[in-house]
PDB file of C-alpha atoms in Angstrom:
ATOM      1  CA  UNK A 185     -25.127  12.909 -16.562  1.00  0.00           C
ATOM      2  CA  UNK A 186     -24.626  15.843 -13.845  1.00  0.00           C
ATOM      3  CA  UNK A 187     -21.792  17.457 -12.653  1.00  0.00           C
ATOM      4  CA  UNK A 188     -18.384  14.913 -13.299  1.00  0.00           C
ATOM      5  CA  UNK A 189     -16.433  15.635 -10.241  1.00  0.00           C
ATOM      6  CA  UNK A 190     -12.045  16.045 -10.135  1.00  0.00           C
ATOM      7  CA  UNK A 191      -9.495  15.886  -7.956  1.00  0.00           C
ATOM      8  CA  UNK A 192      -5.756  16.855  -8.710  1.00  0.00           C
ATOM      9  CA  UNK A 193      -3.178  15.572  -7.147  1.00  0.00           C
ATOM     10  CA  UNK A 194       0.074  17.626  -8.622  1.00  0.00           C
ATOM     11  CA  UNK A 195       3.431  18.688  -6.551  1.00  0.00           C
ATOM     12  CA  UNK A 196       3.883  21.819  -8.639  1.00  0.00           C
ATOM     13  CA  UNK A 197       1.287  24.534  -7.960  1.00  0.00           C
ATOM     14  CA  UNK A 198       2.152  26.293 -11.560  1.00  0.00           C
ATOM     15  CA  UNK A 199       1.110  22.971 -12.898  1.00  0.00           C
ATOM     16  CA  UNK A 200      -1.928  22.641 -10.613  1.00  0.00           C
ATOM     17  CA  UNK A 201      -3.155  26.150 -11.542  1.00  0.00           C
ATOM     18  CA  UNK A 202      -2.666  25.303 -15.203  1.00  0.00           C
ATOM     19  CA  UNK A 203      -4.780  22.253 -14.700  1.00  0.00           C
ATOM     20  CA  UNK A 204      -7.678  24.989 -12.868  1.00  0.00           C
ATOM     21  CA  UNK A 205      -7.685  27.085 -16.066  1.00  0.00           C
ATOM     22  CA  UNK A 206      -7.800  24.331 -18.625  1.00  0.00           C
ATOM     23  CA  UNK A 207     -10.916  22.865 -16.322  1.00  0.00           C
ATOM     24  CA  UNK A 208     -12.214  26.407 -16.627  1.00  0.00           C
ATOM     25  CA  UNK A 209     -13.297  25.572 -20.470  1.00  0.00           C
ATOM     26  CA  UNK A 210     -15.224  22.690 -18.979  1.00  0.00           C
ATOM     27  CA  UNK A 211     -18.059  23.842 -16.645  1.00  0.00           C
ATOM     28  CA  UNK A 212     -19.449  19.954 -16.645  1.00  0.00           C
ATOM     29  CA  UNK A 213     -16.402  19.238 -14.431  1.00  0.00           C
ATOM     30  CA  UNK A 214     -16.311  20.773 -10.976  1.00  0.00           C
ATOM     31  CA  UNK A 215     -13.205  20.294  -9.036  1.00  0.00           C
ATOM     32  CA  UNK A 216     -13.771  19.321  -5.608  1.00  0.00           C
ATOM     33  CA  UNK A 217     -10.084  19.626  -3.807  1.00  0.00           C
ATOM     34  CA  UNK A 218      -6.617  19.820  -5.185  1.00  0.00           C
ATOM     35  CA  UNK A 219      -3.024  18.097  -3.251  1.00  0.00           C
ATOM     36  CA  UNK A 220       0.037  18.340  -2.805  1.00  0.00           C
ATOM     37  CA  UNK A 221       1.784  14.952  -2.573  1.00  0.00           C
ATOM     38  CA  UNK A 222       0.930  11.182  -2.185  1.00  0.00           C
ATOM     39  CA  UNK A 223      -0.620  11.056   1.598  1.00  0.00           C
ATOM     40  CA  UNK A 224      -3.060  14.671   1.458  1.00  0.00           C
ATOM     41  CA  UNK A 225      -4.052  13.551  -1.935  1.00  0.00           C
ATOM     42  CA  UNK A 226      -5.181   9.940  -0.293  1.00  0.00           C
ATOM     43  CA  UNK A 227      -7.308  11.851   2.573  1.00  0.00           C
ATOM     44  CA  UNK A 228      -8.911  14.163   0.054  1.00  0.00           C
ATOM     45  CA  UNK A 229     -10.245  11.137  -2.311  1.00  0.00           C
ATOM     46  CA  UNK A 230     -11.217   8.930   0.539  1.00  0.00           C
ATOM     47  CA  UNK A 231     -13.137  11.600   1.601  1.00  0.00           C
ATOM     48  CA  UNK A 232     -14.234  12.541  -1.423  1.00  0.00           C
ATOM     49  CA  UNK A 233     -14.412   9.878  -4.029  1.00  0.00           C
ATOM     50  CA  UNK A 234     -14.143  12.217  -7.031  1.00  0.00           C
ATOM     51  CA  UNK A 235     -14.728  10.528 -10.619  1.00  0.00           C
ATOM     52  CA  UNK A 236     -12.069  11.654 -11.552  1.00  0.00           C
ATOM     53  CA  UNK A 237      -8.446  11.954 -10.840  1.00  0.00           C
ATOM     54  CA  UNK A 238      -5.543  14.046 -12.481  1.00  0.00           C
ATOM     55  CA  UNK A 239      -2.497  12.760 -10.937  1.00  0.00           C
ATOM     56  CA  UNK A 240       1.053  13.824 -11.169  1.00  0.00           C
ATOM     57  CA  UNK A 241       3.416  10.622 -11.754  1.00  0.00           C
ATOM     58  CA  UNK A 242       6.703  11.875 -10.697  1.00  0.00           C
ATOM     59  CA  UNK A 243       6.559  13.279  -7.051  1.00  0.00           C
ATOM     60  CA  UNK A 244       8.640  13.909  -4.210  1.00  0.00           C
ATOM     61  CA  UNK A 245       8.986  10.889  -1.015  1.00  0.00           C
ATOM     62  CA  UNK A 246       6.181   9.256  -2.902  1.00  0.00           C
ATOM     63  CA  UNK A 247       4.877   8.894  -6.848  1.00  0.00           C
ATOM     64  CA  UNK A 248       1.464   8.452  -8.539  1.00  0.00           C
ATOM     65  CA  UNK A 249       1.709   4.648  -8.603  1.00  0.00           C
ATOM     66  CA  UNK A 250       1.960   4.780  -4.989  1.00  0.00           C
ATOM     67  CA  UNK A 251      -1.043   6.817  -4.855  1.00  0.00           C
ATOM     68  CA  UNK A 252      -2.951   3.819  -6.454  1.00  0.00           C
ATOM     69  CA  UNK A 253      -1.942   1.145  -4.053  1.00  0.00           C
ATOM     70  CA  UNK A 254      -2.682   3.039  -1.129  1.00  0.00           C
ATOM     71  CA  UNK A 255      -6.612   3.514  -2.279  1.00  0.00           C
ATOM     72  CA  UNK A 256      -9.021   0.941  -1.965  1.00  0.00           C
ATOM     73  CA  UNK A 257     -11.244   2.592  -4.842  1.00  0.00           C
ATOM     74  CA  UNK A 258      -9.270   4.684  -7.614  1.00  0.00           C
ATOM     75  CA  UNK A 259     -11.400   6.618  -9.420  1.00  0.00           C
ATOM     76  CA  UNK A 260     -11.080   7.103 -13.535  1.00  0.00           C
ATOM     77  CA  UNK A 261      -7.485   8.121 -13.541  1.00  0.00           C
ATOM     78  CA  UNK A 262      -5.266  10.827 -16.316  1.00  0.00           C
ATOM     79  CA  UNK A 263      -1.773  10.607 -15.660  1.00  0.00           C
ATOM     80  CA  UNK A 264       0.106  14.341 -15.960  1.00  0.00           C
ATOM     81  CA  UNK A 265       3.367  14.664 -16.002  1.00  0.00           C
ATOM     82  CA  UNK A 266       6.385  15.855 -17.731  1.00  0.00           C
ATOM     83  CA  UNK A 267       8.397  12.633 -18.196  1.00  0.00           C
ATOM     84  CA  UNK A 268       7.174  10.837 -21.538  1.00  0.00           C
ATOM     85  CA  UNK A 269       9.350   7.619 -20.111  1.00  0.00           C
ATOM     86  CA  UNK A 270       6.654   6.983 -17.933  1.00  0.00           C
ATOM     87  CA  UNK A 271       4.441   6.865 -20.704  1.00  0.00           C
ATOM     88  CA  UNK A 272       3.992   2.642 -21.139  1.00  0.00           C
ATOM     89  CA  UNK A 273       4.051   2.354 -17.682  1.00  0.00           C
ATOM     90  CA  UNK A 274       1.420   4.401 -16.783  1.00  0.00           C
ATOM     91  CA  UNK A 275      -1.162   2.808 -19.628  1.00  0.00           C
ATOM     92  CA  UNK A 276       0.022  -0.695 -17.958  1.00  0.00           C
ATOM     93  CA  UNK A 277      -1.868   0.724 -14.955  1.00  0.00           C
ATOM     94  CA  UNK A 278      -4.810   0.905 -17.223  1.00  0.00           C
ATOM     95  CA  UNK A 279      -5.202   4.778 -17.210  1.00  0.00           C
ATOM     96  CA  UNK A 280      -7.708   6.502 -19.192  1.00  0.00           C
ATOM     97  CA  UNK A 281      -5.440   8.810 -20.575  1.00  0.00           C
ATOM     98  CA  UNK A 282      -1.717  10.209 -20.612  1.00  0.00           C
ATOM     99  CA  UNK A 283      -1.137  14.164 -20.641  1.00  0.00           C
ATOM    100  CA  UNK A 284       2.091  15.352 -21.445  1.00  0.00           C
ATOM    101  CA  UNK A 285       3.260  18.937 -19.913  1.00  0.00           C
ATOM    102  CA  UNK A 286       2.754  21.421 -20.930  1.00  0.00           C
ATOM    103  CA  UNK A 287      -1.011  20.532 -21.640  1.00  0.00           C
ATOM    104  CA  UNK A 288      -2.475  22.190 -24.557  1.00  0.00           C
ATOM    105  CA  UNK A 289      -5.968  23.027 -24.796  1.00  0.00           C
ATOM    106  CA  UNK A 290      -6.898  20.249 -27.154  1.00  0.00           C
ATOM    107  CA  UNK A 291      -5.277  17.406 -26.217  1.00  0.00           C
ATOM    108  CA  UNK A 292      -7.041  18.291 -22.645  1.00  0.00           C
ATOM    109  CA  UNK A 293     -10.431  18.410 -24.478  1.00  0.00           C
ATOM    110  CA  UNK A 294     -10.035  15.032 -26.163  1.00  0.00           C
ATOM    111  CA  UNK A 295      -9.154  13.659 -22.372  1.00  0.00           C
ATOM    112  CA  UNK A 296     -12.356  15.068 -20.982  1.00  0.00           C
ATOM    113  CA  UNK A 297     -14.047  13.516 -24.089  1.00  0.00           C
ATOM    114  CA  UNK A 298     -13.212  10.258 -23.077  1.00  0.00           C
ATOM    115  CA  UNK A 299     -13.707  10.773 -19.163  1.00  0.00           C
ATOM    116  CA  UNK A 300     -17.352  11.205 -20.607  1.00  0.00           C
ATOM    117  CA  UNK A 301     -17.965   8.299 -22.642  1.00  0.00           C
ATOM    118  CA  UNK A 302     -16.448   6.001 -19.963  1.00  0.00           C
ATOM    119  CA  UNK A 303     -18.705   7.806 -17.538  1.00  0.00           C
ATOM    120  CA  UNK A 304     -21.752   7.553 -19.668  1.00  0.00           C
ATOM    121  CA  UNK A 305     -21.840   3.546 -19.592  1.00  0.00           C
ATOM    122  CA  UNK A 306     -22.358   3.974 -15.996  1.00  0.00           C
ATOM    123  CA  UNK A 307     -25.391   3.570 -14.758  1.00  0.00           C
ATOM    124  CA  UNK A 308     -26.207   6.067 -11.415  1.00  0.00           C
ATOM    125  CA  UNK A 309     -22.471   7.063 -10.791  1.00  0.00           C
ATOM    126  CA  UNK A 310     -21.772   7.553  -7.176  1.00  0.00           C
ATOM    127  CA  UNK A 311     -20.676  10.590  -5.765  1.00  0.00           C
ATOM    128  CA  UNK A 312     -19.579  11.137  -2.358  1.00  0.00           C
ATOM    129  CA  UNK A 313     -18.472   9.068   1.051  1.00  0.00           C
ATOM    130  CA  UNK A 314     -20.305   5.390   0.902  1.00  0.00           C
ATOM    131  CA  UNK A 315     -19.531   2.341   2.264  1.00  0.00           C
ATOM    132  CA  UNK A 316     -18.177  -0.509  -0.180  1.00  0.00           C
ATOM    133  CA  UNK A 317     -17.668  -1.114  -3.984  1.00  0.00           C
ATOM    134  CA  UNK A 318     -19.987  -1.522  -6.998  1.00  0.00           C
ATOM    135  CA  UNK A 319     -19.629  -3.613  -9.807  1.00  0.00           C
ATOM    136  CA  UNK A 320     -18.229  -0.251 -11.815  1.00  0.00           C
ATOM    137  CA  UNK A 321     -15.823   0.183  -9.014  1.00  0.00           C
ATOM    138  CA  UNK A 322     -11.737   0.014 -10.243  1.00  0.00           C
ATOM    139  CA  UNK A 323      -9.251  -1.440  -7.761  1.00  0.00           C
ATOM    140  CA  UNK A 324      -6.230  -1.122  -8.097  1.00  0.00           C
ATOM    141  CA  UNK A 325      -3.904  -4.414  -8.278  1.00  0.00           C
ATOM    142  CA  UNK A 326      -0.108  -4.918  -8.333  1.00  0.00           C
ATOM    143  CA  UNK A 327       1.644  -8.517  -8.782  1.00  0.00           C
ATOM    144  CA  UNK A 328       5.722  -7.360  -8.617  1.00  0.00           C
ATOM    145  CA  UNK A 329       6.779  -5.645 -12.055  1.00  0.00           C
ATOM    146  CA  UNK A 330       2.693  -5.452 -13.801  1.00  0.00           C
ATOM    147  CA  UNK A 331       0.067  -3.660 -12.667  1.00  0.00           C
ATOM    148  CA  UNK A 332      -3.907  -3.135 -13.126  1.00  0.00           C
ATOM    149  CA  UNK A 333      -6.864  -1.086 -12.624  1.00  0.00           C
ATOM    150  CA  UNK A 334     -10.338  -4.005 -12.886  1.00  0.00           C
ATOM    151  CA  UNK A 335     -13.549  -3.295 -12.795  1.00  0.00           C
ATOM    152  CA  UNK A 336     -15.388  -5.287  -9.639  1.00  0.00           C
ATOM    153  CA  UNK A 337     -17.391  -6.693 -12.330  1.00  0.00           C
ATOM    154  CA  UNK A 338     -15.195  -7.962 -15.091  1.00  0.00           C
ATOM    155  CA  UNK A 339     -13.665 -10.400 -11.656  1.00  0.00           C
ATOM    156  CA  UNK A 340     -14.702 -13.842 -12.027  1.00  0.00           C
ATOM    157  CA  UNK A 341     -13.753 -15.037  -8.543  1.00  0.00           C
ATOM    158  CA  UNK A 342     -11.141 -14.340  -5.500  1.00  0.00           C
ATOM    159  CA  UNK A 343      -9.588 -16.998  -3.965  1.00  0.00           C
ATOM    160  CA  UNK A 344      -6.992 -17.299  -0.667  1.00  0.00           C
ATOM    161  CA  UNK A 345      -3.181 -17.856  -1.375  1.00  0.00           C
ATOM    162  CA  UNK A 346      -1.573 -17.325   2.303  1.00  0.00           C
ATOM    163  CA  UNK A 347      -1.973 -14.187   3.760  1.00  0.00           C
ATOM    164  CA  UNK A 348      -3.019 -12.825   0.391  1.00  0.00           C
ATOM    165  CA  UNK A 349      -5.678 -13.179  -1.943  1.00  0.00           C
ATOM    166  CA  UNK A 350      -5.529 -14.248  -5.798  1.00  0.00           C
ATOM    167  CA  UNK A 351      -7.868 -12.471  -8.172  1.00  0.00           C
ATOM    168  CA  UNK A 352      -9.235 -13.967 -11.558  1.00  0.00           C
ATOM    169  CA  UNK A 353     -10.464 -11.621 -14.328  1.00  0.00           C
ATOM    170  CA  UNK A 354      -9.776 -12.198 -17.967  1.00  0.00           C
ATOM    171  CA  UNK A 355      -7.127 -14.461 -18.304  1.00  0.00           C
ATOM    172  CA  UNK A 356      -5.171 -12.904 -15.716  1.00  0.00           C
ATOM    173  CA  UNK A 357      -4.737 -13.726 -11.576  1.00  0.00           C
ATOM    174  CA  UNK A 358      -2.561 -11.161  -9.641  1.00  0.00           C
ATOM    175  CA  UNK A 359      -2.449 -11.628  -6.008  1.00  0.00           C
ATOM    176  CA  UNK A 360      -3.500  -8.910  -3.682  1.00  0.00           C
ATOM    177  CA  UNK A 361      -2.042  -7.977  -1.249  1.00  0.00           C
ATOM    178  CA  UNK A 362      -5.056  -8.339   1.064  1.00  0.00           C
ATOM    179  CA  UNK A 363      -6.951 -10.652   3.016  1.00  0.00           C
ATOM    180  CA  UNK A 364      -9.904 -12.435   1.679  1.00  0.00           C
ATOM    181  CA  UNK A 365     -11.758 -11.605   4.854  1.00  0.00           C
ATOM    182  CA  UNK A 366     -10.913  -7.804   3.740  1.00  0.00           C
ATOM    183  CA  UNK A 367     -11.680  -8.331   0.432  1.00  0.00           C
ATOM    184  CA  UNK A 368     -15.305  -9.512   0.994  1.00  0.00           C
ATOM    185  CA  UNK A 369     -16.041  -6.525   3.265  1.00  0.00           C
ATOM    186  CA  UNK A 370     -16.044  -3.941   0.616  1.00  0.00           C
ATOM    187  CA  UNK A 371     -17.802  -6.258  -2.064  1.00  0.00           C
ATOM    188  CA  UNK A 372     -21.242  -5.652  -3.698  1.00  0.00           C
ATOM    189  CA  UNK A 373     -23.021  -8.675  -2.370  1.00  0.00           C
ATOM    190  CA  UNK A 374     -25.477  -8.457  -5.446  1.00  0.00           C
ATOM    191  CA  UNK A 375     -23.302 -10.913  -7.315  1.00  0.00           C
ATOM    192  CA  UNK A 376     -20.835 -11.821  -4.879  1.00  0.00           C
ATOM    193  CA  UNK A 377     -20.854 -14.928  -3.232  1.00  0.00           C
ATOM    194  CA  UNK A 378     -18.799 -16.959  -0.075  1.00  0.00           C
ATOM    195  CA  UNK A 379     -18.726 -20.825  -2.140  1.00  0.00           C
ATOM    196  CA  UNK A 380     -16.410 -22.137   0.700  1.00  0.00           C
ATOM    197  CA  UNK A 381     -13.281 -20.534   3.218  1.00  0.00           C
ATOM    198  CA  UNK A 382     -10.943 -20.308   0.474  1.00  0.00           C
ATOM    199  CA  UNK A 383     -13.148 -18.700  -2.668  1.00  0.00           C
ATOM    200  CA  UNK A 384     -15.646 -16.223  -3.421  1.00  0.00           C
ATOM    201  CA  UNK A 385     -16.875 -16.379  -7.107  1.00  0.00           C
ATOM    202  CA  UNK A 386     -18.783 -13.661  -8.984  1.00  0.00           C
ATOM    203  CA  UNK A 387     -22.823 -15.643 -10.317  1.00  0.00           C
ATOM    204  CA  UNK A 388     -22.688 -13.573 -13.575  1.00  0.00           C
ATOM    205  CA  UNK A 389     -19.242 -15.563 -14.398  1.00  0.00           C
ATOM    206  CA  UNK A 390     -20.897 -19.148 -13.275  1.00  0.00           C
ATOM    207  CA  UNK A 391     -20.944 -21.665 -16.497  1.00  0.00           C
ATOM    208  CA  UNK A 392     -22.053 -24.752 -14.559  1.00  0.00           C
ATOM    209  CA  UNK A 393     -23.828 -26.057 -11.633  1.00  0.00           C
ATOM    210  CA  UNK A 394     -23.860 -29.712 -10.614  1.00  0.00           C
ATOM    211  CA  UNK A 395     -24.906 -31.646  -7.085  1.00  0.00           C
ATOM    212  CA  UNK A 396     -21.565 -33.092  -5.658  1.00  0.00           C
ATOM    213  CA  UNK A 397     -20.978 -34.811  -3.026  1.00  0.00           C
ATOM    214  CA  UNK A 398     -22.588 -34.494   0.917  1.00  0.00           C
ATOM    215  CA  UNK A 399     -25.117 -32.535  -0.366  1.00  0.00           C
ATOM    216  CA  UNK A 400     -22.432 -30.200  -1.817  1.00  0.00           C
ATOM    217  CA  UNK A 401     -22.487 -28.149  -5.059  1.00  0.00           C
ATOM    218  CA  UNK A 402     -19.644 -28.363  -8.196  1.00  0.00           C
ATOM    219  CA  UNK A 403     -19.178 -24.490  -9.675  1.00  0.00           C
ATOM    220  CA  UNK A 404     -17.645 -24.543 -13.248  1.00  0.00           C
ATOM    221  CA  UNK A 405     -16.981 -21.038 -14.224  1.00  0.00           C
ATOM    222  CA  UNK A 406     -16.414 -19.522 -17.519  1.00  0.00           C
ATOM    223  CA  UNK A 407     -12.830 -19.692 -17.016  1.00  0.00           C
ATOM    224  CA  UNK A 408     -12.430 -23.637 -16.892  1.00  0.00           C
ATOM    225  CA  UNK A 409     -12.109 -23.129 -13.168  1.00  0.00           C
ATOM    226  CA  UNK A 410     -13.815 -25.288 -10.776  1.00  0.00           C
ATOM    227  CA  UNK A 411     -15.217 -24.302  -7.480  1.00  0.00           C
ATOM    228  CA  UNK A 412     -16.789 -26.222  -4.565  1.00  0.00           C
ATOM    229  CA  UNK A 413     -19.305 -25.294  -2.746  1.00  0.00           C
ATOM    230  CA  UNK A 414     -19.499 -26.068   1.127  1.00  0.00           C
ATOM    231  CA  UNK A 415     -22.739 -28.359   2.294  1.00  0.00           C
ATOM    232  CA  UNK A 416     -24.009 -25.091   4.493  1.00  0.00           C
ATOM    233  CA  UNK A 417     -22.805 -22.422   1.422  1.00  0.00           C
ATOM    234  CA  UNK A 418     -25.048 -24.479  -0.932  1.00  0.00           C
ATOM    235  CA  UNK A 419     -28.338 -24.567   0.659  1.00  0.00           C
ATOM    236  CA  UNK A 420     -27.752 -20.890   0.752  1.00  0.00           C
ATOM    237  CA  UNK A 421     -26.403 -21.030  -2.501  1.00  0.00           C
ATOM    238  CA  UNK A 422     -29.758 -22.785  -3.897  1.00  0.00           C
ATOM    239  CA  UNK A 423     -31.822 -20.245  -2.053  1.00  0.00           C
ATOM    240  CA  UNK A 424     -30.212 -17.452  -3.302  1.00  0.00           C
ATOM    241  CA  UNK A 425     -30.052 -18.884  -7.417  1.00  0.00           C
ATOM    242  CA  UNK A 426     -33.807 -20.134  -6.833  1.00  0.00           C
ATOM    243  CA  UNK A 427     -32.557 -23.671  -7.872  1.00  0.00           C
TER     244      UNK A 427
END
């Protein structure tokens, strides 16, 4: 594994600077940019996609949850703050870890220890500006009160609701609040595939495959779901699964 790379995003500059001299003890992180508030701390991940994120939960105009909606990637993600009552709502955002302020040395250590196992079961982490999402990349998802950060590759499928788009991972389906046009843009199209207008399904989550009507194709996936395929998406779809 080289170089894990930060970014902090922290209102309080004492706070910030404590984070710099914990990281000190750490030479296998380098920190590649430090913000602010909500919006600079935005333009210095897209730019940057660090692997990792310190992020302050309670800041001014605009908080650390915000942060996470407005980023179509969110890197591995340690919540800092001073306010323990944020505490269960932060791990409902699947965080990899909760700091409480002040930081001591050791509880930072046993963060960085997990930031490095997580890390480790990736295979060729990215670093820097690229175009679209890999299977190991975490979006960030939130359905009115709950909230979730997935892994492109634990999602089963996507299909349209509306404007919007529903997404099916473990037994859960939150909507996003995006397009599935926008959606398929920034999806790895290793595994990814368009079965019809409404649904694009994930092959490593596909339980069943049967002919259907017209020349069409029946999906079953692992999930009980069942998904058809269009009569032009299947002779693709064939091609493609070397049926």
């Amino acid at each position: 594994m080289g170089t894990i790379t930060a970014a902090i995003v922290e209102d309080s500059r004492l706070a910030r600077n404590e984070l710099k001299e914990l990281l000190k003890k750490h030479p296998e992180i380098g920190l590649i940019g430090e913000a602010e508030n909500v919006d600079s701390g935005v333009r210095l991940i897209q730019a940057n996609r660090p692997d990792l994120l310190f992020l302050d939960i309670n800041m001014p105009e605009k908080d650390g949850f915000e942060l996470l909606e407005m980023l179509d990637e969110v890197p591995i993600t340690i919540f800092t703050t001073a306010y323990d009552e944020y505490a269960i709502k932060s791990f409902e955002y699947n965080a990899l870890d909760y700091l409480l302020k002040p930081i001591s040395s050791k509880r930072f250590a046993l963060a960085v220890e997990k930031v490095k196992l997580q890390l480790a079961d990736v295979t060729n982490p990215s670093h820097g500006p690229a175009e679209g999402l890999t299977d190991n990349s975490q979006i960030f998802i939130k359905d009115r009160e709950k909230c979730w950060l997935v892994k492109i590759g634990d999602i089963s499928h996507f299909e349209i609701v509306g404007n919007y788009t529903r997404v099916f991972f473990r037994d859960q389906s939150p909507l996003l609040y995006k397009s599935l046009n926008q959606v398929e843009e920034k999806l790895p199209g290793q595994h990814f595939f368009r079965a019809n207008r409404q649904q694009i399904i994930n092959t490593n989550y596909i339980q069943n495959v049967v002919p259907w009507f017209n020349g069409k194709l029946k999906l079953t996936m692992q999930n009980g779901d069942e998904v058809e395929v269009s009569r032009r998406q299947s002779y693709l779809f064939k091609d493609r699964m070397s049926l």
